[in-house]
Coordinates of C-alpha atoms and ligand atoms in Angstrom, one line a residue:
M8 CA 216.6 137.4 -3.0
Q9 CA 216.7 140.5 -5.1
W10 CA 218.0 141.1 -8.6
N11 CA 218.4 144.4 -10.4
Y12 CA 217.9 144.2 -14.2
E13 CA 219.4 146.9 -16.3
Q14 CA 216.4 146.8 -18.5
A15 CA 213.4 144.6 -18.3
L16 CA 210.0 144.1 -20.1
T17 CA 207.5 144.3 -17.2
A18 CA 203.7 144.2 -17.2
E19 CA 203.9 148.0 -17.7
G20 CA 206.3 147.8 -20.6
W21 CA 210.1 148.4 -20.7
R22 CA 211.7 149.8 -17.6
R23 CA 215.3 150.5 -16.5
D24 CA 217.0 149.5 -13.2
V25 CA 214.2 147.0 -12.4
A26 CA 214.5 145.5 -8.8
V27 CA 212.8 142.1 -8.8
S28 CA 212.3 140.3 -5.4
I29 CA 211.9 136.6 -5.5
D30 CA 210.7 134.3 -2.6
A31 CA 212.1 130.8 -1.7
A32 CA 209.4 129.2 -3.7
G33 CA 210.7 130.9 -6.9
L34 CA 207.8 133.3 -7.2
I35 CA 208.2 137.1 -7.9
T36 CA 207.0 139.1 -4.9
N37 CA 207.8 142.6 -6.0
V38 CA 208.8 144.5 -9.2
A39 CA 210.3 148.0 -8.7
P40 CA 211.4 149.8 -11.8
D41 CA 213.8 152.9 -11.5
S42 CA 215.5 151.4 -8.5
P43 CA 219.3 151.9 -9.2
G44 CA 221.5 150.1 -6.6
V45 CA 218.7 147.9 -5.2
G46 CA 219.6 144.2 -5.5
T47 CA 222.4 142.4 -7.4
P48 CA 222.9 143.9 -10.8
V49 CA 222.2 141.9 -13.9
K50 CA 223.4 143.5 -17.2
G51 CA 221.4 143.0 -20.4
A52 CA 217.6 143.0 -21.3
A53 CA 215.4 140.8 -19.3
V54 CA 212.2 139.3 -20.8
P55 CA 209.8 136.8 -19.5
G56 CA 210.6 133.1 -20.0
V57 CA 208.4 131.3 -22.5
A58 CA 207.1 127.7 -22.2
N59 CA 207.9 125.4 -25.0
A60 CA 204.3 124.2 -25.6
H61 CA 205.0 121.1 -27.7
S62 CA 207.9 118.6 -27.4
H63 CA 208.5 114.9 -28.3
A64 CA 212.0 114.7 -26.8
F65 CA 213.0 111.5 -28.4
Q66 CA 212.6 113.0 -31.9
R67 CA 215.7 115.1 -31.2
A68 CA 217.6 112.0 -32.1
L69 CA 216.2 112.1 -35.6
V70 CA 217.6 115.5 -36.7
G71 CA 219.5 115.4 -39.9
L72 CA 218.6 111.8 -40.7
T73 CA 215.4 112.6 -42.6
E74 CA 216.5 115.4 -45.0
H75 CA 217.0 113.3 -48.1
R76 CA 214.4 111.9 -50.5
G77 CA 213.6 108.1 -50.5
A78 CA 212.4 106.1 -53.4
E79 CA 209.1 107.8 -53.5
R80 CA 208.2 111.5 -53.0
D81 CA 208.8 112.4 -49.4
S82 CA 206.1 113.6 -47.0
F83 CA 204.9 113.6 -43.4
W84 CA 203.9 110.1 -43.7
T85 CA 207.3 108.8 -44.9
W86 CA 209.0 110.8 -42.2
R87 CA 206.6 109.1 -39.8
E88 CA 208.0 105.7 -40.8
A89 CA 211.5 106.8 -39.9
M90 CA 210.3 108.2 -36.6
Y91 CA 208.7 104.8 -35.8
R92 CA 211.9 103.0 -36.6
L93 CA 213.8 105.2 -34.1
A94 CA 211.0 104.9 -31.5
A95 CA 211.1 101.2 -31.5
T96 CA 214.8 101.1 -30.3
I97 CA 214.8 103.7 -27.5
T98 CA 215.3 102.6 -23.9
P99 CA 214.6 104.7 -20.8
E100 CA 218.4 105.4 -20.6
D101 CA 218.5 106.7 -24.2
L102 CA 215.4 108.8 -23.7
N103 CA 216.9 110.4 -20.5
A104 CA 220.2 111.2 -22.2
I105 CA 218.4 112.7 -25.3
A106 CA 215.9 114.7 -23.1
V107 CA 218.7 116.1 -20.9
Q108 CA 220.5 117.4 -23.9
L109 CA 217.4 118.7 -25.5
Y110 CA 216.3 120.6 -22.4
V111 CA 219.7 122.3 -22.0
E112 CA 219.3 123.4 -25.6
M113 CA 215.8 124.7 -24.9
L114 CA 217.1 126.7 -21.9
K115 CA 219.8 128.1 -24.0
G116 CA 217.3 128.9 -26.7
G117 CA 215.0 131.0 -24.5
Y118 CA 212.6 128.5 -23.1
T119 CA 212.0 128.1 -19.4
A120 CA 209.4 125.3 -19.3
V121 CA 208.5 122.4 -21.6
C122 CA 205.3 120.6 -22.3
E123 CA 206.3 117.1 -23.0
F124 CA 203.7 115.3 -25.2
H125 CA 204.8 111.8 -24.0
Y126 CA 203.6 108.8 -26.1
L127 CA 206.7 106.7 -26.3
H128 CA 205.7 104.6 -23.4
Q129 CA 207.5 101.6 -22.0
A130 CA 206.9 98.0 -23.1
P131 CA 205.3 96.0 -21.6
I132 CA 202.3 98.2 -21.0
G133 CA 202.0 100.1 -17.7
G134 CA 205.7 100.6 -17.0
R135 CA 206.6 104.1 -15.8
A136 CA 210.3 104.1 -16.7
M137 CA 210.0 106.2 -19.8
G138 CA 207.9 108.8 -18.1
Q139 CA 210.4 108.8 -15.2
A140 CA 213.2 109.3 -17.7
V141 CA 211.6 112.6 -18.8
I142 CA 210.9 113.8 -15.3
D143 CA 214.6 113.0 -14.3
A144 CA 215.8 114.9 -17.4
A145 CA 213.8 118.1 -16.6
A146 CA 215.1 117.9 -12.9
R147 CA 218.7 117.5 -14.0
T148 CA 218.6 120.6 -16.2
G149 CA 216.3 122.8 -14.2
I150 CA 213.8 123.3 -16.9
D151 CA 210.1 123.3 -15.6
L152 CA 208.1 120.3 -16.8
T153 CA 204.5 119.9 -17.7
L154 CA 204.2 116.2 -18.4
L155 CA 201.5 115.1 -20.9
P156 CA 201.1 111.4 -20.8
T157 CA 199.5 110.6 -24.1
L158 CA 196.6 108.2 -24.9
Y159 CA 197.0 106.4 -28.1
M160 CA 194.8 103.5 -29.1
T161 CA 194.2 103.1 -32.8
S162 CA 195.9 103.9 -36.2
D163 CA 193.2 105.8 -37.9
F164 CA 189.6 107.1 -37.8
G165 CA 187.1 104.3 -37.4
G166 CA 189.0 102.3 -34.8
A167 CA 191.6 100.7 -37.1
A168 CA 194.0 98.5 -35.1
P169 CA 197.5 100.0 -34.3
N170 CA 200.2 98.9 -36.7
E171 CA 203.6 97.4 -35.6
G172 CA 205.3 100.7 -35.2
Q173 CA 202.5 102.1 -33.0
K174 CA 202.3 99.2 -30.6
R175 CA 204.6 100.7 -28.0
F176 CA 202.4 103.9 -27.7
V177 CA 199.1 101.9 -26.9
H178 CA 197.1 101.8 -23.7
S179 CA 193.5 101.2 -22.6
V180 CA 191.9 104.1 -20.9
E181 CA 192.1 102.4 -17.5
D182 CA 195.8 101.6 -17.9
F183 CA 196.5 105.0 -19.2
L184 CA 194.8 106.7 -16.2
R185 CA 196.8 104.4 -13.8
L186 CA 200.1 105.3 -15.5
R187 CA 199.2 109.0 -15.3
G188 CA 198.5 108.6 -11.6
D189 CA 201.9 106.8 -11.1
L190 CA 203.8 109.5 -12.8
Q191 CA 202.7 112.3 -10.4
A192 CA 206.0 114.1 -9.1
D193 CA 206.8 117.0 -7.1
G194 CA 207.2 120.2 -9.1
V195 CA 205.9 118.6 -12.3
V196 CA 202.5 119.8 -13.6
M197 CA 200.6 116.8 -14.7
G198 CA 198.5 117.4 -17.8
T199 CA 197.0 115.0 -20.3
A200 CA 197.4 114.4 -24.1
I201 CA 195.1 112.8 -26.6
H202 CA 197.4 111.8 -29.4
S203 CA 194.9 112.7 -32.1
L204 CA 191.3 111.9 -33.2
R205 CA 193.0 109.3 -35.4
A206 CA 194.4 107.6 -32.3
V207 CA 191.5 107.8 -29.8
P208 CA 188.0 106.7 -30.7
P209 CA 184.9 108.8 -29.6
A210 CA 183.9 106.4 -26.8
A211 CA 187.4 106.2 -25.3
L212 CA 187.7 110.0 -25.5
A213 CA 184.5 110.5 -23.6
Q214 CA 185.7 107.9 -21.0
L215 CA 189.1 109.6 -20.6
L216 CA 187.5 113.1 -20.2
A217 CA 185.1 111.8 -17.5
G218 CA 188.2 110.4 -15.6
L219 CA 190.2 113.6 -15.6
E220 CA 190.1 115.9 -12.5
G221 CA 190.8 119.6 -12.0
D222 CA 191.9 122.2 -14.5
S223 CA 195.2 120.8 -15.7
P224 CA 196.1 121.3 -19.4
I225 CA 194.7 118.9 -22.2
H226 CA 196.6 118.8 -25.4
I227 CA 195.7 117.1 -28.7
H228 CA 197.2 117.0 -32.3
I229 CA 194.2 118.2 -34.3
A230 CA 194.6 119.0 -38.0
E231 CA 198.3 118.8 -39.0
Q232 CA 197.9 117.2 -42.5
R233 CA 195.2 117.6 -45.2
K234 CA 195.0 113.8 -45.5
E235 CA 194.0 113.7 -41.9
V236 CA 191.2 116.3 -42.4
E237 CA 190.0 114.4 -45.4
R238 CA 189.9 111.1 -43.5
C239 CA 188.0 112.7 -40.6
L240 CA 185.4 114.1 -43.1
E241 CA 185.0 110.7 -44.7
V242 CA 184.5 108.8 -41.5
T243 CA 182.7 111.3 -39.2
G244 CA 181.3 113.8 -41.7
A245 CA 183.0 116.6 -39.9
R246 CA 186.4 118.2 -40.0
P247 CA 188.7 117.5 -36.9
V248 CA 188.2 120.7 -35.1
E249 CA 184.5 120.8 -36.0
W250 CA 184.1 117.3 -34.7
L251 CA 186.0 118.0 -31.4
L252 CA 184.1 121.1 -30.7
A253 CA 180.8 119.3 -31.2
N254 CA 181.8 116.2 -29.1
A255 CA 183.9 117.5 -26.3
A256 CA 183.5 120.3 -23.7
V257 CA 186.4 122.2 -25.1
D258 CA 187.4 125.0 -22.7
S259 CA 190.5 127.1 -21.8
R260 CA 192.3 123.9 -20.6
W261 CA 192.5 122.8 -24.2
N262 CA 195.5 123.1 -26.5
L263 CA 194.9 122.3 -30.1
V264 CA 198.4 121.4 -31.6
H265 CA 198.7 122.1 -35.2
A266 CA 195.3 123.5 -35.8
T267 CA 196.9 124.1 -39.3
H268 CA 193.9 123.3 -41.5
V269 CA 190.9 125.1 -40.1
V270 CA 188.1 127.1 -41.6
E271 CA 186.7 130.3 -40.2
T272 CA 183.8 128.7 -38.3
E273 CA 186.3 126.3 -36.6
M274 CA 188.6 129.2 -35.6
A275 CA 185.6 131.1 -34.2
G276 CA 184.7 128.0 -32.2
I277 CA 188.3 127.6 -30.9
R278 CA 188.3 131.3 -29.7
A279 CA 184.7 131.0 -28.2
A280 CA 185.9 128.0 -26.2
G281 CA 189.0 130.0 -24.9
A282 CA 191.3 127.2 -26.2
T283 CA 194.9 127.8 -27.3
V284 CA 196.3 126.9 -30.7
V285 CA 199.8 125.4 -30.4
L286 CA 201.9 126.3 -33.4
C287 CA 205.4 124.7 -34.3
P288 CA 206.5 126.7 -37.2
T289 CA 209.9 125.0 -37.9
T290 CA 208.5 121.5 -37.6
E291 CA 205.4 122.4 -39.6
A292 CA 207.7 123.8 -42.3
N293 CA 210.0 120.8 -42.2
L294 CA 207.2 118.3 -42.4
G295 CA 205.2 120.2 -45.1
D296 CA 202.2 120.6 -43.0
G297 CA 200.8 124.0 -44.1
V298 CA 200.3 127.5 -42.7
F299 CA 197.9 128.3 -40.0
P300 CA 195.9 131.5 -40.6
A301 CA 197.6 133.3 -37.8
E302 CA 196.7 136.9 -38.8
A303 CA 192.9 136.3 -38.5
H304 CA 193.4 134.4 -35.3
L305 CA 195.6 137.0 -33.5
S306 CA 193.6 140.0 -34.7
A307 CA 190.4 138.3 -33.2
S308 CA 192.4 138.0 -29.8
G309 CA 193.0 134.2 -30.2
S310 CA 195.5 132.5 -28.1
I311 CA 198.6 130.9 -29.5
S312 CA 201.6 129.2 -28.0
I313 CA 204.9 127.9 -29.6
G314 CA 206.4 124.5 -29.6
S315 CA 209.5 122.9 -31.1
D316 CA 207.7 119.6 -31.6
S317 CA 210.3 117.4 -33.5
H318 CA 213.2 119.7 -32.6
V319 CA 214.5 120.2 -36.0
S320 CA 215.2 123.6 -34.4
V321 CA 215.3 124.4 -30.7
N322 CA 215.2 128.2 -30.8
L323 CA 212.3 130.4 -29.8
A324 CA 213.4 133.3 -32.0
E325 CA 213.5 131.2 -35.0
E326 CA 209.9 129.8 -34.4
L327 CA 208.5 133.3 -34.1
R328 CA 210.5 134.6 -37.1
L329 CA 209.2 131.8 -39.3
L330 CA 205.6 132.2 -38.1
E331 CA 205.7 135.9 -39.3
Y332 CA 207.6 135.0 -42.5
G333 CA 205.0 132.3 -43.5
Q334 CA 202.4 135.1 -43.4
R335 CA 204.7 137.6 -45.3
L336 CA 205.2 135.0 -48.1
I337 CA 201.5 134.4 -48.5
T338 CA 200.3 138.0 -48.3
G339 CA 203.2 139.9 -49.9
E340 CA 203.1 142.3 -47.0
R341 CA 205.4 143.0 -44.0
N342 CA 204.8 143.0 -40.2
V343 CA 201.6 141.0 -40.8
L344 CA 201.3 139.7 -37.2
S345 CA 201.7 143.2 -35.6
S346 CA 198.7 145.2 -34.7
V347 CA 197.8 148.9 -34.2
G348 CA 198.1 148.4 -30.4
E349 CA 201.4 146.5 -30.7
P350 CA 203.2 147.6 -33.8
H351 CA 206.5 145.7 -33.1
T352 CA 206.0 142.2 -34.6
G353 CA 208.8 140.6 -32.4
V354 CA 207.3 142.0 -29.3
R355 CA 203.7 141.1 -30.1
L356 CA 204.7 137.5 -31.0
H357 CA 206.9 137.1 -28.0
K358 CA 204.1 138.4 -25.7
A359 CA 201.6 136.0 -27.4
A360 CA 203.9 133.0 -27.0
A361 CA 204.6 133.9 -23.4
A362 CA 200.9 134.2 -22.5
G363 CA 199.9 131.2 -24.5
G364 CA 202.8 129.2 -23.0
A365 CA 201.5 129.9 -19.6
R366 CA 198.1 128.4 -20.5
S367 CA 199.6 125.4 -22.3
S368 CA 201.9 124.6 -19.5
G369 CA 199.5 125.3 -16.7
R370 CA 201.8 127.6 -14.9
A371 CA 201.7 131.3 -13.8
T372 CA 204.3 132.5 -16.1
G373 CA 204.8 134.7 -19.2
V374 CA 205.1 138.2 -17.6
I375 CA 207.5 139.7 -15.1
A376 CA 205.0 140.6 -12.3
P377 CA 204.3 139.9 -8.7
G378 CA 202.7 136.5 -8.1
T379 CA 204.2 134.8 -11.2
R380 CA 207.1 132.4 -11.4
A381 CA 210.5 134.0 -11.7
D382 CA 211.2 132.7 -15.2
I383 CA 213.4 135.3 -16.8
V384 CA 215.6 135.3 -19.9
V385 CA 218.4 137.9 -20.1
L386 CA 219.5 138.9 -23.5
D387 CA 223.1 140.1 -24.3
T388 CA 222.7 143.7 -25.4
D389 CA 226.5 143.6 -26.2
A390 CA 225.7 141.0 -28.9
A391 CA 226.2 142.3 -32.4
A392 CA 222.5 141.8 -33.4
L393 CA 221.3 143.7 -30.3
F394 CA 223.9 146.4 -30.1
G395 CA 222.5 149.9 -29.7
R396 CA 219.0 148.6 -29.5
E397 CA 216.6 149.7 -26.7
G398 CA 213.3 148.4 -25.5
D399 CA 211.0 146.9 -28.2
N400 CA 213.8 147.0 -30.7
V401 CA 215.8 144.6 -28.6
L402 CA 213.0 142.0 -28.9
D403 CA 212.6 142.7 -32.6
A404 CA 216.3 142.3 -33.1
W405 CA 216.4 138.9 -31.2
V406 CA 213.4 137.6 -33.3
F407 CA 214.5 138.8 -36.6
G408 CA 218.3 139.1 -36.3
G409 CA 218.9 135.3 -36.4
F410 CA 222.6 134.8 -36.9
A411 CA 223.7 134.3 -33.3
D412 CA 221.5 133.7 -30.3
P413 CA 221.9 136.5 -27.8
V414 CA 220.4 134.5 -24.9
K415 CA 222.9 135.1 -22.1
D416 CA 221.4 134.1 -18.7
V417 CA 218.2 132.1 -17.9
M418 CA 216.5 131.9 -14.6
V419 CA 213.8 129.3 -13.8
G420 CA 211.8 129.7 -10.6
G421 CA 214.4 132.1 -9.3
V422 CA 217.4 129.9 -9.9
W423 CA 220.0 130.7 -12.6
R424 CA 220.3 127.7 -15.0
I425 CA 222.1 129.3 -17.8
I426 CA 224.9 131.8 -17.1
G427 CA 226.9 133.5 -19.8
G428 CA 225.3 131.2 -22.4
R429 CA 226.3 128.0 -20.6
H430 CA 224.6 125.3 -18.5
G431 CA 226.8 124.2 -15.7
R432 CA 226.6 120.5 -16.6
E433 CA 226.5 120.9 -20.4
D434 CA 229.8 119.1 -21.1
E435 CA 228.9 115.9 -19.2
I436 CA 225.4 116.1 -20.7
A437 CA 226.7 116.3 -24.1
D438 CA 229.0 113.3 -23.6
A439 CA 226.0 111.2 -22.4
Y440 CA 224.0 112.4 -25.5
R441 CA 226.8 111.4 -27.8
A442 CA 227.0 108.0 -26.3
A443 CA 223.2 107.4 -26.6
I444 CA 223.3 108.6 -30.3
S445 CA 226.1 106.2 -31.0
R446 CA 224.2 103.4 -29.4
L447 CA 221.1 104.1 -31.4
K448 CA 223.1 104.3 -34.6
S449 CA 224.5 100.9 -34.1
V450 CA 221.0 99.3 -33.4
Ligands
ZN7 ZN1 203.6 116.5 -32.0

């Protein structure tokens, strides 16, 4: 099949009348700019799809319920209690309904794949129904899935036993590896997640890593909260990233989620290992985590990817905008995350997120070029925010002109999943989601 994009961001930059050939497996086989009349025309501005590098789908059901202060001052840790209460009640059917709705929202928000950091396992231990609910949700919507079954064993550094709210997350390493094997599925990239250094003791981490094969992605929550860094220092004598780099063979498979609180030597170590830092700006802002030193990391050619994590927002442009705005508020400057080589901030951040998302998801994506998956997002150049914009200014307008999302059409693996801003099944999916939310409310 062959499509002709009115304008597209290719590996060589913006081009017009771009004919893109796609094979039956959903891979791009040829990209031919300046080819008017070749292939079926697609109006608008085409950019590479981006993988959402960090998702806990069930947390979508918590949105709006934690934005008020309790009796004490609110924090990540009080939010976590509310999240545990929700987690305790969710059935596989609930998770499927929530994830299907969420994945439609992701496609409509400019994401073409999702890395699902899956720790809400089934009770009793070993059941695969919760993981299957996620796999089925991705298949129903057409988003590409990288499933990250998550090992979770303890409640704190030093091997503290899991508390009541965490019991459903817990496995032995052997049971975990068996579950991971049981969840293999066609079309799903199977990665691995370590919940955090809090949740996996050193011996178990070594045992897990010894049991993993191949080059599939490994994800870990690493340094989200200051309290976590302090506890790690108390118990191990090292900061979390410092400890991980010293005790695991960190390489380009690794994705350090919320490497928020890092010092320069840790950042240099992450880059030397070729690991990716996964940033979730809206969730990190919502939870009061802190601000990652993104300017230093990007200017030293560090890799980043973007996740929507708790899904307080499911919008790629908003994540990129907030990432830049955090830096502006700290430095008192503008266009902090641009560079001499890539002066357009929106373009540089989108390219970084696309390239990093490919690494985080373990898929050949992030650029419209032969040999990569045909994951393509088409922006509506007739939308008010984009009107009259060309090339790099289109992407800048998408990222910074945030009042209406101009994502029009979305292709995943050569198949159109969003057309004219709508998913073909979104009404029935929304009905099922409403039913699940009502059920959870009454629990
Ligand atoms: Zn997370």
